[in-house]
Tab-separated table of N, CA and C in Angstrom:
chain	number	residue	atom	x	y	z
A	211	MET	N	14.306	-12.229	-24.313
A	211	MET	CA	14.544	-12.887	-23.035
A	211	MET	C	14.463	-14.401	-23.250
A	212	ASP	N	15.389	-15.132	-22.691
A	212	ASP	CA	15.378	-16.577	-22.797
A	212	ASP	C	14.221	-17.129	-21.991
A	213	GLU	N	13.616	-18.157	-22.549
A	213	GLU	CA	12.491	-18.767	-21.853
A	213	GLU	C	13.011	-19.543	-20.643
A	214	LEU	N	12.309	-19.401	-19.547
A	214	LEU	CA	12.708	-20.077	-18.314
A	214	LEU	C	12.280	-21.526	-18.345
A	215	SER	N	13.025	-22.368	-17.638
A	215	SER	CA	12.635	-23.761	-17.506
A	215	SER	C	11.427	-23.846	-16.567
A	216	GLN	N	10.801	-24.967	-16.565
A	216	GLN	CA	9.625	-25.159	-15.709
A	216	GLN	C	9.991	-24.966	-14.231
A	217	ALA	N	11.133	-25.444	-13.822
A	217	ALA	CA	11.569	-25.292	-12.428
A	217	ALA	C	11.820	-23.822	-12.101
A	218	GLU	N	12.413	-23.088	-13.055
A	218	GLU	CA	12.668	-21.659	-12.826
A	218	GLU	C	11.365	-20.870	-12.759
A	219	ARG	N	10.395	-21.217	-13.603
A	219	ARG	CA	9.090	-20.543	-13.547
A	219	ARG	C	8.391	-20.842	-12.228
A	220	ARG	N	8.494	-22.086	-11.776
A	220	ARG	CA	7.896	-22.468	-10.494
A	220	ARG	C	8.540	-21.668	-9.357
A	221	SER	N	9.861	-21.531	-9.410
A	221	SER	CA	10.583	-20.766	-8.396
A	221	SER	C	10.179	-19.289	-8.444
A	222	LEU	N	10.031	-18.739	-9.647
A	222	LEU	CA	9.612	-17.349	-9.803
A	222	LEU	C	8.229	-17.134	-9.202
A	223	ARG	N	7.300	-18.048	-9.489
A	223	ARG	CA	5.944	-17.936	-8.916
A	223	ARG	C	5.990	-18.057	-7.401
A	224	HIS	N	6.834	-18.949	-6.903
A	224	HIS	CA	6.992	-19.115	-5.455
A	224	HIS	C	7.508	-17.821	-4.822
A	225	ASN	N	8.501	-17.200	-5.464
A	225	ASN	CA	9.053	-15.944	-4.949
A	225	ASN	C	8.018	-14.826	-4.973
A	226	TYR	N	7.211	-14.788	-6.029
A	226	TYR	CA	6.138	-13.788	-6.075
A	226	TYR	C	5.115	-14.017	-4.960
A	227	ARG	N	4.764	-15.267	-4.742
A	227	ARG	CA	3.796	-15.566	-3.668
A	227	ARG	C	4.371	-15.197	-2.303
A	228	ASN	N	5.666	-15.437	-2.096
A	228	ASN	CA	6.308	-15.010	-0.848
A	228	ASN	C	6.265	-13.493	-0.710
A	229	LEU	N	6.535	-12.784	-1.792
A	229	LEU	CA	6.488	-11.329	-1.781
A	229	LEU	C	5.083	-10.835	-1.432
A	230	LEU	N	4.075	-11.427	-2.054
A	230	LEU	CA	2.689	-11.042	-1.764
A	230	LEU	C	2.322	-11.335	-0.315
A	231	SER	N	2.756	-12.480	0.179
A	231	SER	CA	2.474	-12.849	1.567
A	231	SER	C	3.169	-11.897	2.529
A	232	ASP	N	4.441	-11.607	2.256
A	232	ASP	CA	5.192	-10.669	3.099
A	232	ASP	C	4.531	-9.288	3.101
A	233	ALA	N	4.123	-8.850	1.920
A	233	ALA	CA	3.509	-7.525	1.812
A	233	ALA	C	2.189	-7.471	2.571
A	234	ALA	N	1.411	-8.525	2.494
A	234	ALA	CA	0.128	-8.554	3.202
A	234	ALA	C	0.326	-8.539	4.713
A	235	THR	N	1.339	-9.246	5.197
A	235	THR	CA	1.564	-9.275	6.641
A	235	THR	C	2.243	-8.006	7.138
A	236	ARG	N	2.937	-7.306	6.257
A	236	ARG	CA	3.653	-6.082	6.657
A	236	ARG	C	2.834	-4.815	6.394
A	237	LYS	N	1.574	-4.973	6.027
A	237	LYS	CA	0.766	-3.826	5.647
A	237	LYS	C	0.734	-2.751	6.737
A	238	LYS	N	0.594	-3.166	7.989
A	238	LYS	CA	0.585	-2.192	9.086
A	238	LYS	C	1.945	-1.522	9.228
A	239	GLU	N	3.004	-2.287	9.013
A	239	GLU	CA	4.347	-1.710	9.085
A	239	GLU	C	4.547	-0.663	7.997
A	240	TYR	N	4.030	-0.937	6.807
A	240	TYR	CA	4.137	0.029	5.721
A	240	TYR	C	3.478	1.356	6.116
A	241	MET	N	2.342	1.239	6.801
A	241	MET	CA	1.583	2.443	7.151
A	241	MET	C	2.303	3.276	8.206
A	242	THR	N	3.087	2.645	9.061
A	242	THR	CA	3.764	3.378	10.131
A	242	THR	C	5.204	3.751	9.785
A	243	ASP	N	5.710	3.232	8.680
A	243	ASP	CA	7.077	3.534	8.250
A	243	ASP	C	7.104	4.915	7.613
A	244	SER	N	7.581	5.887	8.356
A	244	SER	CA	7.540	7.270	7.871
A	244	SER	C	8.438	7.499	6.653
A	245	SER	N	9.502	6.743	6.518
A	245	SER	CA	10.408	6.945	5.390
A	245	SER	C	9.928	6.229	4.129
A	246	GLY	N	9.072	5.248	4.283
A	246	GLY	CA	8.596	4.485	3.133
A	246	GLY	C	9.602	3.475	2.622
A	247	SER	N	10.672	3.249	3.388
A	247	SER	CA	11.740	2.368	2.912
A	247	SER	C	11.301	0.903	2.829
A	248	LEU	N	10.393	0.474	3.701
A	248	LEU	CA	9.939	-0.922	3.649
A	248	LEU	C	9.228	-1.220	2.336
A	249	LEU	N	8.347	-0.322	1.955
A	249	LEU	CA	7.622	-0.523	0.698
A	249	LEU	C	8.581	-0.435	-0.485
A	250	LEU	N	9.522	0.479	-0.432
A	250	LEU	CA	10.500	0.594	-1.512
A	250	LEU	C	11.341	-0.667	-1.648
A	251	GLU	N	11.704	-1.268	-0.524
A	251	GLU	CA	12.469	-2.520	-0.571
A	251	GLU	C	11.672	-3.603	-1.290
A	252	ASP	N	10.385	-3.701	-0.960
A	252	ASP	CA	9.559	-4.721	-1.596
A	252	ASP	C	9.301	-4.400	-3.068
A	253	LEU	N	9.203	-3.122	-3.409
A	253	LEU	CA	9.071	-2.747	-4.821
A	253	LEU	C	10.328	-3.122	-5.598
A	254	GLU	N	11.481	-2.977	-4.967
A	254	GLU	CA	12.736	-3.391	-5.609
A	254	GLU	C	12.772	-4.902	-5.803
A	255	ARG	N	12.270	-5.636	-4.799
A	255	ARG	CA	12.178	-7.098	-4.950
A	255	ARG	C	11.286	-7.453	-6.138
A	256	ALA	N	10.152	-6.761	-6.242
A	256	ALA	CA	9.220	-7.025	-7.345
A	256	ALA	C	9.862	-6.694	-8.690
A	257	ASN	N	10.615	-5.597	-8.745
A	257	ASN	CA	11.300	-5.239	-9.995
A	257	ASN	C	12.308	-6.301	-10.392
A	258	ALA	N	13.038	-6.825	-9.412
A	258	ALA	CA	14.015	-7.876	-9.698
A	258	ALA	C	13.318	-9.131	-10.228
A	259	LEU	N	12.192	-9.463	-9.625
A	259	LEU	CA	11.442	-10.634	-10.083
A	259	LEU	C	10.864	-10.402	-11.479
A	260	PHE	N	10.385	-9.187	-11.718
A	260	PHE	CA	9.734	-8.892	-12.991
A	260	PHE	C	10.679	-9.065	-14.176
A	261	SER	N	11.968	-8.897	-13.947
A	261	SER	CA	12.919	-9.047	-15.054
A	261	SER	C	12.893	-10.457	-15.644
A	262	SER	N	12.363	-11.409	-14.887
A	262	SER	CA	12.287	-12.793	-15.383
A	262	SER	C	10.896	-13.179	-15.870
A	263	VAL	N	9.948	-12.275	-15.773
A	263	VAL	CA	8.571	-12.590	-16.174
A	263	VAL	C	8.480	-12.663	-17.687
A	264	ASP	N	7.972	-13.801	-18.184
A	264	ASP	CA	7.742	-13.922	-19.619
A	264	ASP	C	6.424	-14.636	-19.925
A	265	ARG	N	5.660	-14.899	-18.899
A	265	ARG	CA	4.363	-15.564	-19.085
A	265	ARG	C	3.290	-14.825	-18.309
A	266	THR	N	2.071	-15.028	-18.752
A	266	THR	CA	0.929	-14.348	-18.151
A	266	THR	C	0.751	-14.690	-16.682
A	267	VAL	N	0.981	-15.930	-16.326
A	267	VAL	CA	0.780	-16.356	-14.933
A	267	VAL	C	1.659	-15.534	-13.987
A	268	GLU	N	2.911	-15.374	-14.345
A	268	GLU	CA	3.812	-14.587	-13.509
A	268	GLU	C	3.450	-13.100	-13.574
A	269	GLY	N	3.008	-12.644	-14.747
A	269	GLY	CA	2.574	-11.265	-14.902
A	269	GLY	C	1.389	-10.935	-14.012
A	270	ILE	N	0.491	-11.892	-13.848
A	270	ILE	CA	-0.666	-11.698	-12.972
A	270	ILE	C	-0.201	-11.546	-11.527
A	271	LEU	N	0.750	-12.357	-11.111
A	271	LEU	CA	1.279	-12.233	-9.751
A	271	LEU	C	1.937	-10.874	-9.553
A	272	ASP	N	2.661	-10.410	-10.571
A	272	ASP	CA	3.284	-9.096	-10.489
A	272	ASP	C	2.220	-8.004	-10.369
A	273	SER	N	1.170	-8.110	-11.158
A	273	SER	CA	0.119	-7.084	-11.102
A	273	SER	C	-0.612	-7.109	-9.769
A	274	ARG	N	-0.753	-8.277	-9.162
A	274	ARG	CA	-1.361	-8.344	-7.821
A	274	ARG	C	-0.534	-7.570	-6.814
A	275	PHE	N	0.790	-7.713	-6.904
A	275	PHE	CA	1.643	-6.959	-5.990
A	275	PHE	C	1.544	-5.463	-6.265
A	276	LEU	N	1.512	-5.088	-7.540
A	276	LEU	CA	1.401	-3.669	-7.872
A	276	LEU	C	0.087	-3.081	-7.355
A	277	ILE	N	-0.989	-3.833	-7.453
A	277	ILE	CA	-2.272	-3.368	-6.930
A	277	ILE	C	-2.192	-3.212	-5.418
A	278	LEU	N	-1.593	-4.185	-4.749
A	278	LEU	CA	-1.442	-4.111	-3.295
A	278	LEU	C	-0.594	-2.906	-2.896
A	279	SER	N	0.505	-2.676	-3.603
A	279	SER	CA	1.368	-1.544	-3.254
A	279	SER	C	0.683	-0.214	-3.571
A	280	ALA	N	-0.103	-0.164	-4.637
A	280	ALA	CA	-0.847	1.062	-4.942
A	280	ALA	C	-1.897	1.327	-3.873
A	281	ASP	N	-2.541	0.279	-3.400
A	281	ASP	CA	-3.534	0.421	-2.325
A	281	ASP	C	-2.869	0.960	-1.058
A	282	ILE	N	-1.707	0.469	-0.761
A	282	ILE	CA	-0.959	0.948	0.412
A	282	ILE	C	-0.594	2.424	0.218
A	283	GLY	N	-0.192	2.778	-0.980
A	283	GLY	CA	0.123	4.170	-1.272
A	283	GLY	C	-1.083	5.080	-1.086
A	284	VAL	N	-2.241	4.634	-1.527
A	284	VAL	CA	-3.471	5.417	-1.345
A	284	VAL	C	-3.784	5.571	0.138
A	285	GLN	N	-3.660	4.497	0.885
A	285	GLN	CA	-3.938	4.563	2.325
A	285	GLN	C	-2.957	5.512	3.019
A	286	ARG	N	-1.701	5.476	2.602
A	286	ARG	CA	-0.724	6.395	3.203
A	286	ARG	C	-1.059	7.837	2.857
A	287	ALA	N	-1.513	8.069	1.652
A	287	ALA	CA	-1.888	9.420	1.244
A	287	ALA	C	-3.087	9.919	2.061
A	288	HIS	N	-4.016	9.025	2.363
A	288	HIS	CA	-5.168	9.407	3.178
A	288	HIS	C	-4.760	9.736	4.609
A	289	GLN	N	-3.644	9.195	5.051
A	289	GLN	CA	-3.169	9.473	6.407
A	289	GLN	C	-2.606	10.876	6.538
A	290	LEU	N	-2.194	11.451	5.422
A	290	LEU	CA	-1.616	12.787	5.477
A	290	LEU	C	-2.662	13.771	5.990
A	291	ARG	N	-2.236	14.622	6.843
A	291	ARG	CA	-3.130	15.640	7.392
A	291	ARG	C	-2.600	17.005	6.969
A	292	ILE	N	-3.485	17.781	6.438
A	292	ILE	CA	-3.107	19.147	6.092
A	292	ILE	C	-3.831	20.058	7.062
A	293	ASP	N	-3.051	20.809	7.798
A	293	ASP	CA	-3.616	21.728	8.778
A	293	ASP	C	-4.173	22.931	8.026
A	294	SER	N	-5.486	23.064	8.032
A	294	SER	CA	-6.118	24.124	7.255
A	294	SER	C	-5.723	25.503	7.761
A	295	ALA	N	-5.373	25.619	9.031
A	295	ALA	CA	-4.967	26.919	9.565
A	295	ALA	C	-3.554	27.271	9.120
A	296	ALA	N	-2.771	26.289	8.722
A	296	ALA	CA	-1.389	26.531	8.335
A	296	ALA	C	-1.282	27.202	6.970
A	297	PHE	N	-2.264	26.997	6.113
A	297	PHE	CA	-2.206	27.580	4.780
A	297	PHE	C	-3.573	28.130	4.419
A	298	ASP	N	-3.637	29.422	4.237
A	298	ASP	CA	-4.868	30.086	3.836
A	298	ASP	C	-4.684	30.537	2.393
A	299	ALA	N	-5.377	29.883	1.483
A	299	ALA	CA	-5.202	30.161	0.062
A	299	ALA	C	-5.567	31.599	-0.286
A	300	LEU	N	-6.643	32.122	0.292
A	300	LEU	CA	-7.045	33.500	-0.010
A	300	LEU	C	-6.006	34.504	0.460
A	301	GLU	N	-5.466	34.274	1.638
A	301	GLU	CA	-4.424	35.160	2.153
A	301	GLU	C	-3.192	35.106	1.245
A	302	TYR	N	-2.831	33.913	0.801
A	302	TYR	CA	-1.687	33.754	-0.088
A	302	TYR	C	-1.896	34.524	-1.390
A	303	ILE	N	-3.071	34.365	-1.979
A	303	ILE	CA	-3.379	35.056	-3.230
A	303	ILE	C	-3.306	36.570	-3.039
A	304	GLU	N	-3.842	37.053	-1.936
A	304	GLU	CA	-3.815	38.489	-1.659
A	304	GLU	C	-2.374	38.990	-1.518
A	305	LYS	N	-1.531	38.237	-0.849
A	305	LYS	CA	-0.132	38.651	-0.689
A	305	LYS	C	0.605	38.651	-2.026
A	306	VAL	N	0.358	37.650	-2.848
A	306	VAL	CA	0.973	37.606	-4.169
A	306	VAL	C	0.514	38.806	-4.986
A	307	ARG	N	-0.765	39.109	-4.914
A	307	ARG	CA	-1.307	40.267	-5.632
A	307	ARG	C	-0.641	41.557	-5.146
A	308	GLU	N	-0.528	41.708	-3.821
A	308	GLU	CA	0.102	42.907	-3.263
A	308	GLU	C	1.556	43.034	-3.720
A	309	LEU	N	2.296	41.931	-3.684
A	309	LEU	CA	3.689	41.958	-4.121
A	309	LEU	C	3.789	42.297	-5.604
A	310	HIS	N	2.909	41.721	-6.364
A	310	HIS	CA	2.912	41.980	-7.803
A	310	HIS	C	2.616	43.449	-8.073
A	311	LEU	N	1.620	43.987	-7.389
A	311	LEU	CA	1.267	45.391	-7.580
A	311	LEU	C	2.387	46.299	-7.105
A	312	HIS	N	3.010	45.946	-6.003
A	312	HIS	CA	4.109	46.749	-5.465
A	312	HIS	C	5.308	46.768	-6.425
A	313	ASN	N	5.618	45.577	-6.976
A	313	ASN	CA	6.787	45.464	-7.864
A	313	ASN	C	6.558	46.078	-9.230
A	314	THR	N	5.324	46.096	-9.685
A	314	THR	CA	5.055	46.630	-11.022
A	314	THR	C	4.473	48.037	-11.005
A	315	ASN	N	4.097	48.497	-9.796
A	315	ASN	CA	3.489	49.827	-9.638
A	315	ASN	C	2.226	49.990	-10.473
A	316	TRP	N	1.463	48.901	-10.578
A	316	TRP	CA	0.204	48.960	-11.304
A	316	TRP	C	-0.916	49.231	-10.321
A	317	ALA	N	-1.931	49.832	-10.763
A	317	ALA	CA	-3.125	50.061	-9.933
A	317	ALA	C	-4.084	48.892	-10.170
A	318	ALA	N	-4.858	48.614	-9.136
A	318	ALA	CA	-5.801	47.494	-9.247
A	318	ALA	C	-6.975	47.856	-10.101
């Protein structure tokens, strides 16, 4: 990769800081976006910026965004609700066992 000029590195850092600022202010939007498209758009922005990263300073900014996006992903995962009445693991296992025994004609 060709080394960036000082002005280009400054611009890259500025763009990363804008991305981090946008992500921090949009955190609530990320949580309510059921499709996840907002976070994906910002991840694409980060990927585009990362293609120009060749120094540690810019790499640190990239890792800050990745940490922020991972934190958002964890929070979204915690929002998921699994209805315990909707899936009964013991009942499922028993049905699989019954089907298996029926199909193979084996005794328990």
